[in-house]
PDB file of C-alpha atoms and ligand atoms in Angstrom:
ATOM      1  CA  UNK F   1     140.614 269.817 179.806  1.00 56.00           C
ATOM      2  CA  UNK F   2     138.798 271.638 182.637  1.00 92.00           C
ATOM      3  CA  UNK F   3     135.474 270.912 180.911  1.00 96.00           C
ATOM      4  CA  UNK F   4     136.001 267.233 181.672  1.00 96.00           C
ATOM      5  CA  UNK F   5     136.657 268.013 185.323  1.00 97.00           C
ATOM      6  CA  UNK F   6     133.641 270.318 185.524  1.00 97.00           C
ATOM      7  CA  UNK F   7     131.284 267.878 183.869  1.00 98.00           C
ATOM      8  CA  UNK F   8     132.485 264.873 185.855  1.00 98.00           C
ATOM      9  CA  UNK F   9     132.039 266.847 189.082  1.00 97.00           C
ATOM     10  CA  UNK F  10     128.538 267.925 187.991  1.00 98.00           C
ATOM     11  CA  UNK F  11     127.593 264.356 187.018  1.00 98.00           C
ATOM     12  CA  UNK F  12     128.869 262.983 190.333  1.00 98.00           C
ATOM     13  CA  UNK F  13     126.689 265.483 192.222  1.00 98.00           C
ATOM     14  CA  UNK F  14     123.719 264.713 189.945  1.00 98.00           C
ATOM     15  CA  UNK F  15     124.036 261.022 190.827  1.00 98.00           C
ATOM     16  CA  UNK F  16     124.519 261.755 194.546  1.00 97.00           C
ATOM     17  CA  UNK F  17     121.471 264.036 194.603  1.00 97.00           C
ATOM     18  CA  UNK F  18     119.299 261.450 192.835  1.00 94.00           C
ATOM     19  CA  UNK F  19     117.553 258.863 194.960  1.00 83.00           C
ATOM     20  CA  UNK F  20     117.783 255.147 194.211  1.00 93.00           C
ATOM     21  CA  UNK F  21     118.322 254.103 190.591  1.00 97.00           C
ATOM     22  CA  UNK F  22     119.727 256.724 188.204  1.00 98.00           C
ATOM     23  CA  UNK F  23     119.024 256.032 184.544  1.00 98.00           C
ATOM     24  CA  UNK F  24     121.465 257.810 182.243  1.00 98.00           C
ATOM     25  CA  UNK F  25     121.665 257.768 178.431  1.00 99.00           C
ATOM     26  CA  UNK F  26     125.230 258.316 177.230  1.00 98.00           C
ATOM     27  CA  UNK F  27     126.347 259.944 174.008  1.00 98.00           C
ATOM     28  CA  UNK F  28     128.989 258.529 171.723  1.00 97.00           C
ATOM     29  CA  UNK F  29     131.633 259.954 169.430  1.00 96.00           C
ATOM     30  CA  UNK F  30     134.901 261.394 170.689  1.00 96.00           C
ATOM     31  CA  UNK F  31     133.831 264.174 173.070  1.00 96.00           C
ATOM     32  CA  UNK F  32     132.715 261.891 175.917  1.00 97.00           C
ATOM     33  CA  UNK F  33     136.100 260.096 175.956  1.00 98.00           C
ATOM     34  CA  UNK F  34     137.657 262.793 178.138  1.00 95.00           C
ATOM     35  CA  UNK F  35     134.700 262.634 180.547  1.00 97.00           C
ATOM     36  CA  UNK F  36     134.883 258.851 180.783  1.00 98.00           C
ATOM     37  CA  UNK F  37     138.630 259.008 181.513  1.00 98.00           C
ATOM     38  CA  UNK F  38     138.014 261.648 184.221  1.00 98.00           C
ATOM     39  CA  UNK F  39     135.218 259.587 185.805  1.00 98.00           C
ATOM     40  CA  UNK F  40     137.348 256.437 185.728  1.00 98.00           C
ATOM     41  CA  UNK F  41     140.375 258.115 187.287  1.00 97.00           C
ATOM     42  CA  UNK F  42     138.792 260.523 189.785  1.00 98.00           C
ATOM     43  CA  UNK F  43     135.349 259.078 190.594  1.00 98.00           C
ATOM     44  CA  UNK F  44     135.985 255.357 190.531  1.00 98.00           C
ATOM     45  CA  UNK F  45     135.354 255.140 194.290  1.00 98.00           C
ATOM     46  CA  UNK F  46     133.358 258.337 194.761  1.00 97.00           C
ATOM     47  CA  UNK F  47     130.185 257.338 192.946  1.00 98.00           C
ATOM     48  CA  UNK F  48     127.838 254.543 194.050  1.00 97.00           C
ATOM     49  CA  UNK F  49     127.858 252.858 190.638  1.00 98.00           C
ATOM     50  CA  UNK F  50     125.441 250.167 191.883  1.00 98.00           C
ATOM     51  CA  UNK F  51     122.685 252.802 191.619  1.00 98.00           C
ATOM     52  CA  UNK F  52     123.645 253.871 188.110  1.00 98.00           C
ATOM     53  CA  UNK F  53     122.162 252.331 184.966  1.00 98.00           C
ATOM     54  CA  UNK F  54     123.754 253.241 181.630  1.00 99.00           C
ATOM     55  CA  UNK F  55     121.972 253.302 178.284  1.00 99.00           C
ATOM     56  CA  UNK F  56     122.964 254.873 174.970  1.00 98.00           C
ATOM     57  CA  UNK F  57     121.352 257.735 173.077  1.00 98.00           C
ATOM     58  CA  UNK F  58     122.577 256.145 169.880  1.00 98.00           C
ATOM     59  CA  UNK F  59     124.800 253.376 168.596  1.00 98.00           C
ATOM     60  CA  UNK F  60     126.500 252.527 165.368  1.00 98.00           C
ATOM     61  CA  UNK F  61     125.230 249.280 163.806  1.00 98.00           C
ATOM     62  CA  UNK F  62     128.507 247.454 164.316  1.00 98.00           C
ATOM     63  CA  UNK F  63     129.610 244.744 166.767  1.00 98.00           C
ATOM     64  CA  UNK F  64     130.640 245.928 170.258  1.00 98.00           C
ATOM     65  CA  UNK F  65     134.247 245.042 169.444  1.00 98.00           C
ATOM     66  CA  UNK F  66     134.285 247.362 166.415  1.00 98.00           C
ATOM     67  CA  UNK F  67     136.342 250.537 166.824  1.00 98.00           C
ATOM     68  CA  UNK F  68     133.229 252.524 165.833  1.00 98.00           C
ATOM     69  CA  UNK F  69     131.134 251.105 168.686  1.00 98.00           C
ATOM     70  CA  UNK F  70     130.002 253.680 171.242  1.00 98.00           C
ATOM     71  CA  UNK F  71     129.528 250.882 173.763  1.00 98.00           C
ATOM     72  CA  UNK F  72     132.985 249.500 172.981  1.00 98.00           C
ATOM     73  CA  UNK F  73     134.582 252.905 173.577  1.00 98.00           C
ATOM     74  CA  UNK F  74     132.680 253.342 176.852  1.00 98.00           C
ATOM     75  CA  UNK F  75     133.583 249.845 178.016  1.00 98.00           C
ATOM     76  CA  UNK F  76     137.263 250.477 177.326  1.00 98.00           C
ATOM     77  CA  UNK F  77     137.486 253.914 178.939  1.00 98.00           C
ATOM     78  CA  UNK F  78     134.959 253.679 181.774  1.00 98.00           C
ATOM     79  CA  UNK F  79     132.968 250.485 182.322  1.00 98.00           C
ATOM     80  CA  UNK F  80     136.065 248.292 182.601  1.00 98.00           C
ATOM     81  CA  UNK F  81     137.471 250.645 185.242  1.00 98.00           C
ATOM     82  CA  UNK F  82     134.517 251.026 187.643  1.00 98.00           C
ATOM     83  CA  UNK F  83     132.516 248.581 189.733  1.00 98.00           C
ATOM     84  CA  UNK F  84     129.236 248.872 187.879  1.00 98.00           C
ATOM     85  CA  UNK F  85     127.185 245.654 187.857  1.00 98.00           C
ATOM     86  CA  UNK F  86     126.927 244.211 184.335  1.00 98.00           C
ATOM     87  CA  UNK F  87     123.136 244.103 184.685  1.00 98.00           C
ATOM     88  CA  UNK F  88     123.213 247.915 184.983  1.00 98.00           C
ATOM     89  CA  UNK F  89     124.650 248.320 181.480  1.00 98.00           C
ATOM     90  CA  UNK F  90     122.008 248.282 178.749  1.00 98.00           C
ATOM     91  CA  UNK F  91     123.803 248.483 175.439  1.00 98.00           C
ATOM     92  CA  UNK F  92     122.172 248.788 172.050  1.00 98.00           C
ATOM     93  CA  UNK F  93     123.177 245.585 170.237  1.00 98.00           C
ATOM     94  CA  UNK F  94     124.820 247.033 167.149  1.00 98.00           C
ATOM     95  CA  UNK F  95     125.490 243.552 165.813  1.00 98.00           C
ATOM     96  CA  UNK F  96     121.771 242.851 165.410  1.00 98.00           C
ATOM     97  CA  UNK F  97     119.648 243.603 162.356  1.00 98.00           C
ATOM     98  CA  UNK F  98     119.039 247.384 162.683  1.00 98.00           C
ATOM     99  CA  UNK F  99     115.246 247.290 162.349  1.00 98.00           C
ATOM    100  CA  UNK F 100     114.962 244.466 164.895  1.00 98.00           C
ATOM    101  CA  UNK F 101     117.313 246.139 167.366  1.00 98.00           C
ATOM    102  CA  UNK F 102     115.403 249.434 167.164  1.00 98.00           C
ATOM    103  CA  UNK F 103     112.283 247.499 168.212  1.00 98.00           C
ATOM    104  CA  UNK F 104     114.162 245.515 170.887  1.00 98.00           C
ATOM    105  CA  UNK F 105     115.684 248.625 172.447  1.00 99.00           C
ATOM    106  CA  UNK F 106     112.388 250.510 172.285  1.00 98.00           C
ATOM    107  CA  UNK F 107     110.796 247.665 174.264  1.00 98.00           C
ATOM    108  CA  UNK F 108     113.695 247.511 176.742  1.00 98.00           C
ATOM    109  CA  UNK F 109     113.333 251.225 177.480  1.00 98.00           C
ATOM    110  CA  UNK F 110     109.539 250.969 177.784  1.00 98.00           C
ATOM    111  CA  UNK F 111     109.965 248.096 180.254  1.00 98.00           C
ATOM    112  CA  UNK F 112     112.952 249.262 182.301  1.00 98.00           C
ATOM    113  CA  UNK F 113     112.309 252.985 182.731  1.00 98.00           C
ATOM    114  CA  UNK F 114     109.515 254.731 184.538  1.00 97.00           C
ATOM    115  CA  UNK F 115     107.146 256.271 182.025  1.00 98.00           C
ATOM    116  CA  UNK F 116     105.652 259.749 181.927  1.00 96.00           C
ATOM    117  CA  UNK F 117     102.695 260.143 179.518  1.00 95.00           C
ATOM    118  CA  UNK F 118     103.535 256.551 178.516  1.00 97.00           C
ATOM    119  CA  UNK F 119     106.959 257.698 177.281  1.00 98.00           C
ATOM    120  CA  UNK F 120     110.106 256.281 178.972  1.00 98.00           C
ATOM    121  CA  UNK F 121     111.697 258.887 181.232  1.00 98.00           C
ATOM    122  CA  UNK F 122     115.469 259.056 181.679  1.00 98.00           C
ATOM    123  CA  UNK F 123     116.902 260.845 184.695  1.00 98.00           C
ATOM    124  CA  UNK F 124     119.640 262.242 182.465  1.00 98.00           C
ATOM    125  CA  UNK F 125     120.342 262.262 178.727  1.00 98.00           C
ATOM    126  CA  UNK F 126     123.853 263.338 177.735  1.00 98.00           C
ATOM    127  CA  UNK F 127     124.066 264.535 174.121  1.00 98.00           C
ATOM    128  CA  UNK F 128     126.837 265.525 171.776  1.00 98.00           C
ATOM    129  CA  UNK F 129     126.404 267.638 168.673  1.00 98.00           C
ATOM    130  CA  UNK F 130     127.979 267.222 165.279  1.00 98.00           C
ATOM    131  CA  UNK F 131     129.294 270.196 163.287  1.00 97.00           C
ATOM    132  CA  UNK F 132     126.254 269.743 161.041  1.00 98.00           C
ATOM    133  CA  UNK F 133     123.936 270.227 164.024  1.00 98.00           C
ATOM    134  CA  UNK F 134     122.987 266.557 164.422  1.00 98.00           C
ATOM    135  CA  UNK F 135     122.469 265.062 167.844  1.00 98.00           C
ATOM    136  CA  UNK F 136     122.229 261.451 168.933  1.00 98.00           C
ATOM    137  CA  UNK F 137     122.062 259.953 165.432  1.00 98.00           C
ATOM    138  CA  UNK F 138     119.402 262.231 164.057  1.00 98.00           C
ATOM    139  CA  UNK F 139     121.012 264.072 161.160  1.00 98.00           C
ATOM    140  CA  UNK F 140     119.664 267.094 159.260  1.00 98.00           C
ATOM    141  CA  UNK F 141     118.811 264.977 156.195  1.00 98.00           C
ATOM    142  CA  UNK F 142     116.549 262.807 158.355  1.00 98.00           C
ATOM    143  CA  UNK F 143     115.289 265.454 160.780  1.00 98.00           C
ATOM    144  CA  UNK F 144     111.801 263.950 160.526  1.00 98.00           C
ATOM    145  CA  UNK F 145     113.039 261.039 162.675  1.00 98.00           C
ATOM    146  CA  UNK F 146     112.922 263.446 165.602  1.00 98.00           C
ATOM    147  CA  UNK F 147     109.131 263.294 165.595  1.00 98.00           C
ATOM    148  CA  UNK F 148     108.843 259.518 165.052  1.00 98.00           C
ATOM    149  CA  UNK F 149     106.304 257.711 167.235  1.00 98.00           C
ATOM    150  CA  UNK F 150     108.736 254.953 168.209  1.00 98.00           C
ATOM    151  CA  UNK F 151     111.186 255.230 171.110  1.00 98.00           C
ATOM    152  CA  UNK F 152     114.037 254.326 168.767  1.00 98.00           C
ATOM    153  CA  UNK F 153     114.556 254.481 165.005  1.00 98.00           C
ATOM    154  CA  UNK F 154     117.133 253.352 162.459  1.00 98.00           C
ATOM    155  CA  UNK F 155     119.079 256.297 161.011  1.00 98.00           C
ATOM    156  CA  UNK F 156     121.871 256.531 158.450  1.00 98.00           C
ATOM    157  CA  UNK F 157     125.016 258.635 158.531  1.00 98.00           C
ATOM    158  CA  UNK F 158     124.802 261.149 155.651  1.00 98.00           C
ATOM    159  CA  UNK F 159     128.355 260.590 154.422  1.00 98.00           C
ATOM    160  CA  UNK F 160     129.171 256.986 155.239  1.00 98.00           C
ATOM    161  CA  UNK F 161     125.668 255.519 154.997  1.00 98.00           C
ATOM    162  CA  UNK F 162     126.412 253.658 158.220  1.00 98.00           C
ATOM    163  CA  UNK F 163     123.260 252.474 159.958  1.00 98.00           C
ATOM    164  CA  UNK F 164     122.668 253.805 163.444  1.00 98.00           C
ATOM    165  CA  UNK F 165     120.067 253.168 166.139  1.00 98.00           C
ATOM    166  CA  UNK F 166     118.938 256.401 167.757  1.00 99.00           C
ATOM    167  CA  UNK F 167     116.600 257.621 170.466  1.00 98.00           C
ATOM    168  CA  UNK F 168     113.877 259.835 169.052  1.00 98.00           C
ATOM    169  CA  UNK F 169     112.901 263.326 170.170  1.00 98.00           C
ATOM    170  CA  UNK F 170     109.999 262.256 172.341  1.00 98.00           C
ATOM    171  CA  UNK F 171     112.323 260.338 174.683  1.00 98.00           C
ATOM    172  CA  UNK F 172     115.055 262.967 174.697  1.00 98.00           C
ATOM    173  CA  UNK F 173     112.564 265.717 175.552  1.00 98.00           C
ATOM    174  CA  UNK F 174     110.869 263.540 178.192  1.00 98.00           C
ATOM    175  CA  UNK F 175     114.060 263.271 180.269  1.00 98.00           C
ATOM    176  CA  UNK F 176     114.246 264.971 183.648  1.00 98.00           C
ATOM    177  CA  UNK F 177     117.573 266.543 182.657  1.00 98.00           C
ATOM    178  CA  UNK F 178     119.372 266.906 179.315  1.00 98.00           C
ATOM    179  CA  UNK F 179     122.965 268.060 178.977  1.00 98.00           C
ATOM    180  CA  UNK F 180     124.866 268.907 175.806  1.00 98.00           C
ATOM    181  CA  UNK F 181     128.596 268.286 175.889  1.00 98.00           C
ATOM    182  CA  UNK F 182     130.190 270.134 172.957  1.00 98.00           C
ATOM    183  CA  UNK F 183     133.812 271.026 172.274  1.00 97.00           C
ATOM    184  CA  UNK F 184     135.816 272.467 169.403  1.00 97.00           C
ATOM    185  CA  UNK F 185     135.875 275.581 167.226  1.00 98.00           C
ATOM    186  CA  UNK F 186     134.225 273.683 164.360  1.00 98.00           C
ATOM    187  CA  UNK F 187     130.964 273.652 166.327  1.00 98.00           C
ATOM    188  CA  UNK F 188     130.961 277.284 167.491  1.00 98.00           C
ATOM    189  CA  UNK F 189     128.728 278.559 164.690  1.00 98.00           C
ATOM    190  CA  UNK F 190     126.050 275.895 165.192  1.00 98.00           C
ATOM    191  CA  UNK F 191     126.179 276.399 168.985  1.00 98.00           C
ATOM    192  CA  UNK F 192     125.532 280.128 168.460  1.00 98.00           C
ATOM    193  CA  UNK F 193     122.738 279.581 165.918  1.00 98.00           C
ATOM    194  CA  UNK F 194     121.007 277.030 168.135  1.00 98.00           C
ATOM    195  CA  UNK F 195     121.329 278.808 171.473  1.00 98.00           C
ATOM    196  CA  UNK F 196     120.486 282.241 169.994  1.00 98.00           C
ATOM    197  CA  UNK F 197     117.859 280.755 167.610  1.00 98.00           C
ATOM    198  CA  UNK F 198     119.569 282.470 164.702  1.00 98.00           C
ATOM    199  CA  UNK F 199     120.359 281.610 161.055  1.00 97.00           C
ATOM    200  CA  UNK F 200     119.212 278.155 159.970  1.00 96.00           C
ATOM    201  CA  UNK F 201     118.770 276.735 163.492  1.00 98.00           C
ATOM    202  CA  UNK F 202     115.479 275.024 162.563  1.00 98.00           C
ATOM    203  CA  UNK F 203     117.416 272.809 160.132  1.00 98.00           C
ATOM    204  CA  UNK F 204     119.514 271.334 162.948  1.00 98.00           C
ATOM    205  CA  UNK F 205     118.120 268.417 165.005  1.00 98.00           C
ATOM    206  CA  UNK F 206     120.061 269.684 168.031  1.00 98.00           C
ATOM    207  CA  UNK F 207     117.811 272.783 168.014  1.00 98.00           C
ATOM    208  CA  UNK F 208     114.814 270.530 168.725  1.00 98.00           C
ATOM    209  CA  UNK F 209     116.176 269.486 172.123  1.00 98.00           C
ATOM    210  CA  UNK F 210     113.799 271.187 174.561  1.00 98.00           C
ATOM    211  CA  UNK F 211     113.073 268.956 177.573  1.00 98.00           C
ATOM    212  CA  UNK F 212     109.544 269.378 178.949  1.00 98.00           C
ATOM    213  CA  UNK F 213     111.185 269.623 182.376  1.00 97.00           C
ATOM    214  CA  UNK F 214     112.961 272.767 181.205  1.00 96.00           C
ATOM    215  CA  UNK F 215     116.244 271.351 182.516  1.00 98.00           C
ATOM    216  CA  UNK F 216     118.726 271.705 179.646  1.00 98.00           C
ATOM    217  CA  UNK F 217     122.413 272.449 180.301  1.00 98.00           C
ATOM    218  CA  UNK F 218     125.147 273.178 177.777  1.00 98.00           C
ATOM    219  CA  UNK F 219     128.681 272.200 178.786  1.00 98.00           C
ATOM    220  CA  UNK F 220     130.982 273.928 176.294  1.00 98.00           C
ATOM    221  CA  UNK F 221     134.715 274.438 176.039  1.00 97.00           C
ATOM    222  CA  UNK F 222     135.952 277.958 175.197  1.00 97.00           C
ATOM    223  CA  UNK F 223     136.298 277.132 171.487  1.00 97.00           C
ATOM    224  CA  UNK F 224     132.750 275.862 171.089  1.00 98.00           C
ATOM    225  CA  UNK F 225     131.449 278.859 173.092  1.00 98.00           C
ATOM    226  CA  UNK F 226     133.553 281.417 171.197  1.00 98.00           C
ATOM    227  CA  UNK F 227     130.597 282.987 169.306  1.00 98.00           C
ATOM    228  CA  UNK F 228     128.278 283.373 172.283  1.00 97.00           C
TER     229      UNK F 228
HETATM  230  C1  LIG P   1     127.780 259.436 167.842  1.00 73.77           C
HETATM  231  C2  LIG P   1     127.212 260.450 168.772  1.00 73.77           C
HETATM  232  C3  LIG P   1     126.977 261.727 168.058  1.00 73.77           C
HETATM  233  C4  LIG P   1     128.086 262.621 168.555  1.00 73.77           C
HETATM  234  C5  LIG P   1     128.329 263.764 167.651  1.00 73.77           C
HETATM  235  C6  LIG P   1     129.573 264.521 168.107  1.00 73.77           C
HETATM  236  O1  LIG P   1     127.419 258.255 167.931  1.00 73.77           O
HETATM  237  O2  LIG P   1     128.652 259.861 167.050  1.00 73.77           O
HETATM  238  O3  LIG P   1     126.331 260.087 169.646  1.00 73.77           O
HETATM  239  O4  LIG P   1     125.759 262.347 168.241  1.00 73.77           O
HETATM  240  O5  LIG P   1     127.756 263.080 169.856  1.00 73.77           O
HETATM  241  O6  LIG P   1     128.548 263.231 166.351  1.00 73.77           O
HETATM  242  O7  LIG P   1     130.650 263.652 167.947  1.00 73.77           O
HETATM  243  P1  LIG P   1     132.111 264.076 168.461  1.00 73.77           P
HETATM  244  O8  LIG P   1     132.033 264.096 169.957  1.00 73.77           O
HETATM  245  O9  LIG P   1     133.012 262.970 167.944  1.00 73.77           O
HETATM  246  O10 LIG P   1     132.405 265.434 167.862  1.00 73.77           O
END
């Protein structure tokens, strides 16, 4: 998929252009898999991974070995293939009690990241979008979590009831750069509604992504962009 090549190239330049430590929040689900495979195969020796710190925008409340784990997927496809120091990988511990881990991760972010207006500031937040317009693990039925005061909250998947830990809107919109990575025809209508501010866009958490920096990029394949 040329989207994977494009995004990996863009991310490599973003890291190169950044000075010192680069703090990046990764998305989960299936879309990033192609990016991780591209980074592992083509950028293994082209990126100074010692300067990169990975975090997650959300995580399923399962052990890292579970097939649902966003960390587990990233470890398999990318982390195990590049020379990134283990201390640079800051996973959400899905095996912990959800409420406790939301507090733990909130504290970790507050401590590790530089803060702007006392809110942790990522260099880059990579987001996916569900075909219901959710992003990270903030779903339409819990859209109020977007405005939570905490850095992280416990969310639940609307169909499966699975607990998730998610970043909240204040962190996502405090990032220097936010990129959406969205593929597939099943998302084309939500992409159009959100980008063109049409239809029921206010009902979709993804429509609330508006970084204060103004730096928001959409990386779309032709199917997801078909209605633009
Ligand atoms: C997750 C993600 C979530 C994902 C969307 C899209 O943990 O599932 O972080 O926000 O990005 O659900 O998922 P797909 O890439 O699988 O379509």
